[in-house]
mmCIF file of C-alpha atoms in Angstrom:
data_model
loop_
_atom_site.group_PDB
_atom_site.id
_atom_site.type_symbol
_atom_site.label_atom_id
_atom_site.label_comp_id
_atom_site.label_asym_id
_atom_site.label_seq_id
_atom_site.Cartn_x
_atom_site.Cartn_y
_atom_site.Cartn_z
ATOM 1 C CA MET A 1 5.291 -145.491 96.143
ATOM 2 C CA SER A 2 4.291 -143.491 93.294
ATOM 3 C CA VAL A 3 5.072 -139.638 92.965
ATOM 4 C CA LYS A 4 1.966 -137.404 93.007
ATOM 5 C CA PRO A 5 1.223 -135.495 89.747
ATOM 6 C CA LEU A 6 3.717 -132.831 89.211
ATOM 7 C CA ASP A 7 3.252 -129.344 87.284
ATOM 8 C CA ILE A 8 6.459 -129.104 85.158
ATOM 9 C CA ALA A 9 7.385 -126.709 82.558
ATOM 10 C CA VAL A 10 9.896 -127.541 79.704
ATOM 11 C CA MET A 11 11.833 -124.505 78.521
ATOM 12 C CA GLY A 12 12.959 -125.691 74.910
ATOM 13 C CA ALA A 13 10.997 -128.466 74.053
ATOM 14 C CA GLY A 14 13.789 -129.943 71.462
ATOM 15 C CA GLY A 15 15.323 -133.185 71.441
ATOM 16 C CA ILE A 16 16.188 -133.573 75.311
ATOM 17 C CA GLY A 17 13.256 -131.387 76.541
ATOM 18 C CA GLY A 18 10.915 -133.211 74.392
ATOM 19 C CA TYR A 19 12.323 -136.532 75.111
ATOM 20 C CA LEU A 20 11.550 -135.609 78.747
ATOM 21 C CA ALA A 21 8.213 -134.032 78.193
ATOM 22 C CA ALA A 22 6.665 -137.001 76.436
ATOM 23 C CA ARG A 23 7.859 -139.668 79.103
ATOM 24 C CA LEU A 24 6.637 -137.504 82.096
ATOM 25 C CA ALA A 25 3.304 -136.720 80.347
ATOM 26 C CA ALA A 26 2.835 -140.411 79.504
ATOM 27 C CA ALA A 27 3.458 -141.194 83.446
ATOM 28 C CA GLY A 28 0.374 -138.642 84.261
ATOM 29 C CA HIS A 29 2.252 -135.483 84.919
ATOM 30 C CA GLN A 30 1.275 -132.058 83.695
ATOM 31 C CA LEU A 31 3.795 -130.830 81.235
ATOM 32 C CA PHE A 32 3.900 -127.048 79.994
ATOM 33 C CA LEU A 33 5.925 -126.648 76.855
ATOM 34 C CA ILE A 34 7.969 -123.648 75.820
ATOM 35 C CA ALA A 35 8.876 -123.881 72.069
ATOM 36 C CA ARG A 36 8.831 -121.693 68.854
ATOM 37 C CA GLY A 37 8.437 -121.813 65.189
ATOM 38 C CA SER A 38 7.009 -124.810 63.281
ATOM 39 C CA HIS A 39 7.690 -127.186 66.382
ATOM 40 C CA LEU A 40 5.613 -125.160 68.544
ATOM 41 C CA ALA A 41 2.725 -125.121 65.651
ATOM 42 C CA ALA A 42 2.920 -128.820 65.620
ATOM 43 C CA LEU A 43 3.153 -129.179 69.244
ATOM 44 C CA GLN A 44 -0.046 -126.996 69.711
ATOM 45 C CA SER A 45 -2.105 -128.792 66.930
ATOM 46 C CA GLN A 46 -1.108 -132.618 66.979
ATOM 47 C CA GLY A 47 0.934 -132.895 70.588
ATOM 48 C CA LEU A 48 4.183 -134.619 71.106
ATOM 49 C CA THR A 49 5.473 -137.490 69.393
ATOM 50 C CA LEU A 50 8.483 -139.656 70.711
ATOM 51 C CA ARG A 51 10.013 -142.462 68.691
ATOM 52 C CA SER A 52 12.389 -144.255 70.579
ATOM 53 C CA GLU A 53 13.915 -147.968 70.677
ATOM 54 C CA LEU A 54 12.829 -147.767 74.305
ATOM 55 C CA GLY A 55 8.981 -147.344 73.601
ATOM 56 C CA ASP A 56 7.251 -144.839 71.408
ATOM 57 C CA VAL A 57 4.752 -142.187 73.165
ATOM 58 C CA GLN A 58 2.179 -139.937 71.851
ATOM 59 C CA ALA A 59 1.332 -137.285 74.478
ATOM 60 C CA ILE A 60 -0.700 -134.255 74.673
ATOM 61 C CA PRO A 61 1.035 -131.310 76.988
ATOM 62 C CA ALA A 62 -1.120 -129.636 79.456
ATOM 63 C CA GLY A 63 -0.061 -126.425 77.588
ATOM 64 C CA VAL A 64 2.315 -125.080 74.632
ATOM 65 C CA SER A 65 3.214 -121.510 74.339
ATOM 66 C CA ASP A 66 6.285 -119.700 73.080
ATOM 67 C CA ASP A 67 5.775 -117.318 76.181
ATOM 68 C CA PRO A 68 6.062 -118.458 79.629
ATOM 69 C CA ALA A 69 3.947 -115.891 80.859
ATOM 70 C CA ALA A 70 1.200 -117.974 79.338
ATOM 71 C CA PHE A 71 1.663 -120.271 82.563
ATOM 72 C CA GLY A 72 2.080 -120.016 86.239
ATOM 73 C CA PRO A 73 4.489 -121.053 88.731
ATOM 74 C CA MET A 74 5.513 -124.743 88.428
ATOM 75 C CA ASP A 75 6.905 -127.435 90.817
ATOM 76 C CA TYR A 76 9.912 -127.967 88.243
ATOM 77 C CA VAL A 77 11.227 -126.150 85.324
ATOM 78 C CA ILE A 78 13.488 -128.370 83.154
ATOM 79 C CA PHE A 79 15.823 -126.016 81.168
ATOM 80 C CA THR A 80 17.070 -127.396 77.700
ATOM 81 C CA VAL A 81 17.614 -124.556 75.425
ATOM 82 C CA LYS A 82 20.611 -124.125 73.188
ATOM 83 C CA GLY A 83 23.567 -122.799 75.086
ATOM 84 C CA GLN A 84 23.358 -119.580 73.001
ATOM 85 C CA ASP A 85 19.762 -118.944 74.255
ATOM 86 C CA SER A 86 20.319 -119.505 77.662
ATOM 87 C CA GLU A 87 20.674 -116.105 78.956
ATOM 88 C CA ALA A 88 17.574 -114.746 77.133
ATOM 89 C CA ALA A 89 15.585 -117.767 78.125
ATOM 90 C CA ALA A 90 16.505 -117.638 81.846
ATOM 91 C CA ALA A 91 15.622 -113.958 82.033
ATOM 92 C CA ALA A 92 12.048 -114.989 80.649
ATOM 93 C CA LEU A 93 11.499 -117.520 83.379
ATOM 94 C CA ALA A 94 9.898 -115.299 86.197
ATOM 95 C CA PRO A 95 6.268 -116.221 85.501
ATOM 96 C CA LEU A 96 7.104 -120.096 85.855
ATOM 97 C CA VAL A 97 8.822 -119.399 89.337
ATOM 98 C CA GLY A 98 7.300 -119.498 92.933
ATOM 99 C CA PRO A 99 8.651 -120.004 96.025
ATOM 100 C CA GLN A 100 8.488 -123.875 95.892
ATOM 101 C CA THR A 101 9.933 -123.900 92.245
ATOM 102 C CA THR A 102 13.003 -125.920 91.248
ATOM 103 C CA ALA A 103 14.877 -125.311 87.927
ATOM 104 C CA ILE A 104 17.266 -127.728 86.567
ATOM 105 C CA GLY A 105 19.359 -127.622 83.291
ATOM 106 C CA PHE A 106 20.218 -130.489 81.008
ATOM 107 C CA GLN A 107 22.593 -128.662 78.710
ATOM 108 C CA ASN A 108 25.795 -128.575 76.837
ATOM 109 C CA GLY A 109 28.297 -126.580 79.024
ATOM 110 C CA LEU A 110 28.057 -124.721 82.192
ATOM 111 C CA SER A 111 26.808 -121.150 81.212
ATOM 112 C CA GLY A 112 23.230 -121.943 81.331
ATOM 113 C CA LEU A 113 23.680 -123.027 84.648
ATOM 114 C CA GLU A 114 25.323 -119.705 85.419
ATOM 115 C CA ALA A 115 22.532 -117.869 83.610
ATOM 116 C CA LEU A 116 19.758 -119.793 85.823
ATOM 117 C CA GLY A 117 21.457 -118.949 89.011
ATOM 118 C CA GLU A 118 21.649 -115.179 88.236
ATOM 119 C CA ALA A 119 18.082 -115.196 87.066
ATOM 120 C CA ILE A 120 16.352 -117.111 89.671
ATOM 121 C CA GLY A 121 18.523 -117.237 92.603
ATOM 122 C CA ILE A 122 21.116 -120.229 92.679
ATOM 123 C CA ASP A 123 19.430 -121.888 95.585
ATOM 124 C CA LYS A 124 16.709 -122.580 93.460
ATOM 125 C CA VAL A 125 18.901 -124.296 90.615
ATOM 126 C CA LEU A 126 20.036 -128.056 90.308
ATOM 127 C CA ALA A 127 23.058 -129.088 88.217
ATOM 128 C CA GLY A 128 22.194 -131.691 85.720
ATOM 129 C CA VAL A 129 23.906 -133.602 82.704
ATOM 130 C CA THR A 130 22.708 -135.913 79.998
ATOM 131 C CA TYR A 131 23.907 -138.482 77.655
ATOM 132 C CA LEU A 132 20.754 -138.511 75.734
ATOM 133 C CA PRO A 133 21.124 -138.798 71.917
ATOM 134 C CA ALA A 134 17.985 -137.118 70.688
ATOM 135 C CA VAL A 135 16.726 -134.570 68.093
ATOM 136 C CA ILE A 136 13.768 -132.947 66.770
ATOM 137 C CA GLU A 137 12.982 -135.330 63.703
ATOM 138 C CA ALA A 138 10.428 -133.181 62.385
ATOM 139 C CA PRO A 139 7.984 -130.527 63.882
ATOM 140 C CA GLY A 140 6.361 -132.018 67.021
ATOM 141 C CA VAL A 141 8.218 -135.235 66.681
ATOM 142 C CA ILE A 142 11.500 -136.317 68.625
ATOM 143 C CA ARG A 143 13.602 -138.912 67.595
ATOM 144 C CA HIS A 144 15.510 -140.847 70.146
ATOM 145 C CA THR A 145 18.414 -143.021 69.019
ATOM 146 C CA GLY A 146 19.954 -146.058 70.330
ATOM 147 C CA SER A 147 18.846 -147.126 73.949
ATOM 148 C CA VAL A 148 21.177 -144.897 76.265
ATOM 149 C CA ASP A 149 18.787 -142.117 78.013
ATOM 150 C CA ARG A 150 21.024 -141.604 81.117
ATOM 151 C CA PHE A 151 20.180 -138.301 83.209
ATOM 152 C CA VAL A 152 22.609 -137.447 86.165
ATOM 153 C CA PHE A 153 21.535 -134.685 88.611
ATOM 154 C CA GLY A 154 21.587 -133.097 91.929
ATOM 155 C CA GLU A 155 22.170 -130.114 94.385
ATOM 156 C CA GLN A 156 25.305 -128.515 93.197
ATOM 157 C CA SER A 157 27.272 -129.320 95.845
ATOM 158 C CA GLY A 158 26.242 -131.659 99.029
ATOM 159 C CA PRO A 159 23.989 -134.596 99.368
ATOM 160 C CA ALA A 160 20.901 -135.540 97.594
ATOM 161 C CA SER A 161 18.042 -133.208 98.708
ATOM 162 C CA PRO A 162 14.111 -134.219 99.014
ATOM 163 C CA ARG A 163 13.554 -132.100 95.804
ATOM 164 C CA VAL A 164 16.236 -134.222 94.143
ATOM 165 C CA THR A 165 14.878 -137.362 95.257
ATOM 166 C CA ARG A 166 11.353 -136.719 94.125
ATOM 167 C CA LEU A 167 12.459 -135.395 90.537
ATOM 168 C CA ALA A 168 14.399 -138.713 90.356
ATOM 169 C CA GLU A 169 11.614 -140.757 91.361
ATOM 170 C CA ALA A 170 9.248 -139.227 88.956
ATOM 171 C CA LEU A 171 11.738 -139.710 85.745
ATOM 172 C CA GLN A 172 12.442 -143.256 87.002
ATOM 173 C CA GLN A 173 8.783 -144.245 87.210
ATOM 174 C CA ALA A 174 8.211 -142.757 83.975
ATOM 175 C CA GLY A 175 10.873 -144.925 82.538
ATOM 176 C CA VAL A 176 13.772 -142.738 82.417
ATOM 177 C CA SER A 177 17.175 -143.627 83.573
ATOM 178 C CA ALA A 178 17.695 -140.950 86.138
ATOM 179 C CA GLU A 179 20.323 -140.997 88.710
ATOM 180 C CA ALA A 180 20.507 -138.451 91.831
ATOM 181 C CA VAL A 181 23.996 -137.871 92.997
ATOM 182 C CA PRO A 182 25.769 -135.728 95.468
ATOM 183 C CA ASP A 183 28.199 -132.706 94.307
ATOM 184 C CA ALA A 184 26.441 -132.981 90.719
ATOM 185 C CA LEU A 185 28.326 -129.900 89.909
ATOM 186 C CA ALA A 186 31.388 -132.029 89.453
ATOM 187 C CA ALA A 187 29.273 -134.483 87.237
ATOM 188 C CA CYS A 188 28.608 -131.645 84.739
ATOM 189 C CA TRP A 189 32.315 -130.440 84.706
ATOM 190 C CA HIS A 190 33.454 -134.218 84.109
ATOM 191 C CA LYS A 191 31.164 -134.289 80.888
ATOM 192 C CA PHE A 192 32.434 -130.811 79.872
ATOM 193 C CA ILE A 193 35.765 -131.479 80.080
ATOM 194 C CA MET A 194 35.606 -133.784 77.476
ATOM 195 C CA LEU A 195 32.645 -132.004 75.315
ATOM 196 C CA ALA A 196 34.322 -128.872 74.754
ATOM 197 C CA PRO A 197 37.061 -129.902 72.810
ATOM 198 C CA PHE A 198 35.533 -132.564 71.344
ATOM 199 C CA SER A 199 32.938 -130.677 69.768
ATOM 200 C CA GLY A 200 35.161 -127.962 68.549
ATOM 201 C CA LEU A 201 37.526 -130.560 66.906
ATOM 202 C CA SER A 202 34.823 -132.222 65.530
ATOM 203 C CA ALA A 203 33.722 -129.071 63.956
ATOM 204 C CA LEU A 204 36.889 -127.828 62.752
ATOM 205 C CA THR A 205 38.266 -131.571 61.334
ATOM 206 C CA ARG A 206 34.685 -131.847 59.616
ATOM 207 C CA ALA A 207 35.018 -135.679 60.488
ATOM 208 C CA ASP A 208 33.745 -138.659 62.537
ATOM 209 C CA LEU A 209 35.728 -139.451 65.708
ATOM 210 C CA GLY A 210 37.151 -142.560 64.046
ATOM 211 C CA ASP A 211 38.761 -140.343 61.390
ATOM 212 C CA TRP A 212 40.832 -138.137 63.625
ATOM 213 C CA ARG A 213 41.297 -139.887 67.142
ATOM 214 C CA SER A 214 44.043 -142.122 65.356
ATOM 215 C CA VAL A 215 45.966 -139.051 64.216
ATOM 216 C CA PRO A 216 48.519 -138.043 66.828
ATOM 217 C CA GLU A 217 48.556 -134.492 66.098
ATOM 218 C CA THR A 218 44.714 -134.207 66.297
ATOM 219 C CA PHE A 219 44.507 -136.293 69.401
ATOM 220 C CA ALA A 220 47.161 -134.592 71.159
ATOM 221 C CA LEU A 221 45.140 -131.287 70.819
ATOM 222 C CA TYR A 222 42.159 -133.227 72.237
ATOM 223 C CA ARG A 223 44.079 -134.364 75.318
ATOM 224 C CA ALA A 224 45.390 -131.005 75.984
ATOM 225 C CA GLY A 225 42.056 -129.403 75.386
ATOM 226 C CA MET A 226 40.695 -131.480 78.154
ATOM 227 C CA GLU A 227 43.468 -130.598 80.399
ATOM 228 C CA GLU A 228 42.583 -126.944 79.817
ATOM 229 C CA VAL A 229 39.214 -127.261 81.081
ATOM 230 C CA ALA A 230 40.061 -129.477 83.761
ATOM 231 C CA ALA A 231 42.502 -126.835 85.093
ATOM 232 C CA LEU A 232 39.758 -124.300 84.820
ATOM 233 C CA ALA A 233 37.169 -126.451 86.941
ATOM 234 C CA ARG A 234 39.913 -126.851 89.624
ATOM 235 C CA ALA A 235 40.763 -122.898 89.655
ATOM 236 C CA LYS A 236 37.085 -122.494 90.149
ATOM 237 C CA GLY A 237 37.027 -124.693 93.119
ATOM 238 C CA VAL A 238 34.999 -127.609 91.669
ATOM 239 C CA PRO A 239 36.132 -131.101 93.116
ATOM 240 C CA ILE A 240 36.457 -133.002 90.000
ATOM 241 C CA ALA A 241 38.223 -136.649 89.681
ATOM 242 C CA ALA A 242 42.190 -136.422 89.622
ATOM 243 C CA ASP A 243 42.401 -138.774 86.818
ATOM 244 C CA ILE A 244 39.090 -137.527 84.755
ATOM 245 C CA VAL A 245 41.287 -136.641 81.468
ATOM 246 C CA GLU A 246 42.900 -139.970 81.712
ATOM 247 C CA THR A 247 39.335 -141.558 82.151
ATOM 248 C CA ASN A 248 37.935 -139.711 79.373
ATOM 249 C CA VAL A 249 40.980 -140.489 76.894
ATOM 250 C CA ALA A 250 40.577 -144.269 77.601
ATOM 251 C CA PHE A 251 36.835 -143.827 76.889
ATOM 252 C CA THR A 252 37.454 -141.986 73.360
ATOM 253 C CA LEU A 253 39.924 -144.709 72.573
ATOM 254 C CA GLU A 254 38.461 -147.815 73.569
ATOM 255 C CA LYS A 255 34.623 -147.578 74.034
ATOM 256 C CA ALA A 256 33.422 -144.377 71.943
ATOM 257 C CA ASP A 257 31.777 -145.284 68.693
ATOM 258 C CA PRO A 258 33.904 -144.168 65.818
ATOM 259 C CA ARG A 259 30.963 -142.798 64.004
ATOM 260 C CA THR A 260 30.499 -140.192 66.822
ATOM 261 C CA ARG A 261 30.419 -136.563 65.788
ATOM 262 C CA GLY A 262 29.728 -133.532 67.375
ATOM 263 C CA SER A 263 26.291 -131.899 67.277
ATOM 264 C CA MET A 264 28.250 -128.479 66.517
ATOM 265 C CA LEU A 265 29.360 -130.052 63.253
ATOM 266 C CA SER A 266 25.889 -131.044 62.141
ATOM 267 C CA ASP A 267 24.850 -127.511 63.151
ATOM 268 C CA LEU A 268 27.995 -125.993 60.897
ATOM 269 C CA GLU A 269 27.010 -128.487 58.249
ATOM 270 C CA ARG A 270 23.492 -127.132 57.907
ATOM 271 C CA GLY A 271 24.416 -123.277 58.526
ATOM 272 C CA ARG A 272 22.828 -123.247 62.020
ATOM 273 C CA PRO A 273 24.136 -121.036 64.711
ATOM 274 C CA LEU A 274 26.640 -122.826 66.831
ATOM 275 C CA GLU A 275 26.728 -123.326 70.634
ATOM 276 C CA LEU A 276 30.436 -122.036 70.648
ATOM 277 C CA GLU A 277 30.022 -119.286 73.139
ATOM 278 C CA SER A 278 28.967 -121.846 75.896
ATOM 279 C CA LEU A 279 31.583 -124.302 75.103
ATOM 280 C CA SER A 280 35.126 -123.160 74.080
ATOM 281 C CA GLY A 281 34.268 -119.801 74.183
ATOM 282 C CA TYR A 282 33.380 -120.003 77.928
ATOM 283 C CA VAL A 283 36.700 -121.836 78.642
ATOM 284 C CA ALA A 284 38.711 -119.257 76.837
ATOM 285 C CA ARG A 285 36.777 -116.394 78.513
ATOM 286 C CA GLU A 286 36.818 -117.784 82.015
ATOM 287 C CA GLY A 287 40.340 -119.157 81.391
ATOM 288 C CA ALA A 288 41.354 -115.280 80.932
ATOM 289 C CA ARG A 289 39.401 -114.036 83.731
ATOM 290 C CA LEU A 290 40.849 -116.770 86.050
ATOM 291 C CA GLY A 291 44.668 -116.614 84.818
ATOM 292 C CA VAL A 292 44.361 -120.207 83.308
ATOM 293 C CA ALA A 293 45.858 -120.816 79.737
ATOM 294 C CA THR A 294 43.495 -122.369 77.517
ATOM 295 C CA PRO A 295 45.400 -121.871 74.171
ATOM 296 C CA VAL A 296 43.570 -124.883 72.379
ATOM 297 C CA ASN A 297 40.265 -123.742 73.074
ATOM 298 C CA ALA A 298 41.164 -120.176 72.293
ATOM 299 C CA MET A 299 42.117 -121.503 69.031
ATOM 300 C CA ILE A 300 38.936 -123.473 68.735
ATOM 301 C CA TYR A 301 37.146 -120.364 69.531
ATOM 302 C CA GLY A 302 38.863 -118.205 67.210
ATOM 303 C CA CYS A 303 38.517 -120.535 64.249
ATOM 304 C CA LEU A 304 35.052 -121.290 64.556
ATOM 305 C CA LYS A 305 33.663 -117.910 65.688
ATOM 306 C CA PRO A 306 33.200 -116.483 62.006
ATOM 307 C CA PHE A 307 30.211 -119.167 61.850
ATOM 308 C CA VAL A 308 28.775 -118.486 65.365
ATOM 309 C CA ALA A 309 25.545 -116.979 63.832
ATOM 310 C CA GLY A 310 25.031 -119.458 61.245
ATOM 311 C CA ALA A 311 25.953 -119.825 57.357
ATOM 312 C CA THR A 312 25.561 -115.705 56.701
ATOM 313 C CA SER A 313 27.623 -114.624 59.676
ATOM 314 C CA ALA A 314 30.990 -115.080 57.690
ATOM 315 C CA ARG A 315 30.019 -113.153 54.741
#
């Protein structure tokens, strides 16, 4: 059964948000994009282009603006801004949120999810995680590399609700690998446990995964960093898997592409702002607040903080 057309806003129409917007718009839903800069101008003048091994898409959004107030309340708001922009973007969401609106975040880290809850109410926010490799290739153009486009989401705790099922069906019918799961907050932490230390060590070593995972001293930092994040999740009452660190270790050693490098490294090399505060910075701060020792993540945070605002911040 087809899902009736939905009104969906995408806050942060970059790689992930742009991918979802293109697929959903092509499937007949009304997409309203919040973007900025040259990307905004290109979206307004020529629409959205997706280049992907799973099929290219040319889509014309229902609306494009840098101001959420340009649009009214939505059925769903997809929140995909960079971690460092989460608080300001969440605070600006109000014009898009009505009594029946549901927001869902697909971001690196957990701070954006918390910012959404504080801004519009935790009852309106679904937890989500993605494994999609996509970037803005040029203004108005999204490049999806490879064939993986997995999105996992649901209620933060409890079983899948009708609003979760409806969004999952809309995404699946649009050709997206979407999976509705119970207790989705745990799924977010499962990725975050790996992501926080991986991103930091990728940036600190300036190296692909294959160049550092075989170095015992470096890999020991990675494992210890994951243990810290897992301990933090347990201190926050999140029901993570008991063997999640070992599962992540096995994946890193046996399945991960040795060419993999964190997006934080790419941002560092290009002089862009880093998602540091929402990754190792979040772990260090929350660890200090809850009495969980996080020496590896605190070290990563301290070493990279001079570059958090981009190339000129260390000068």
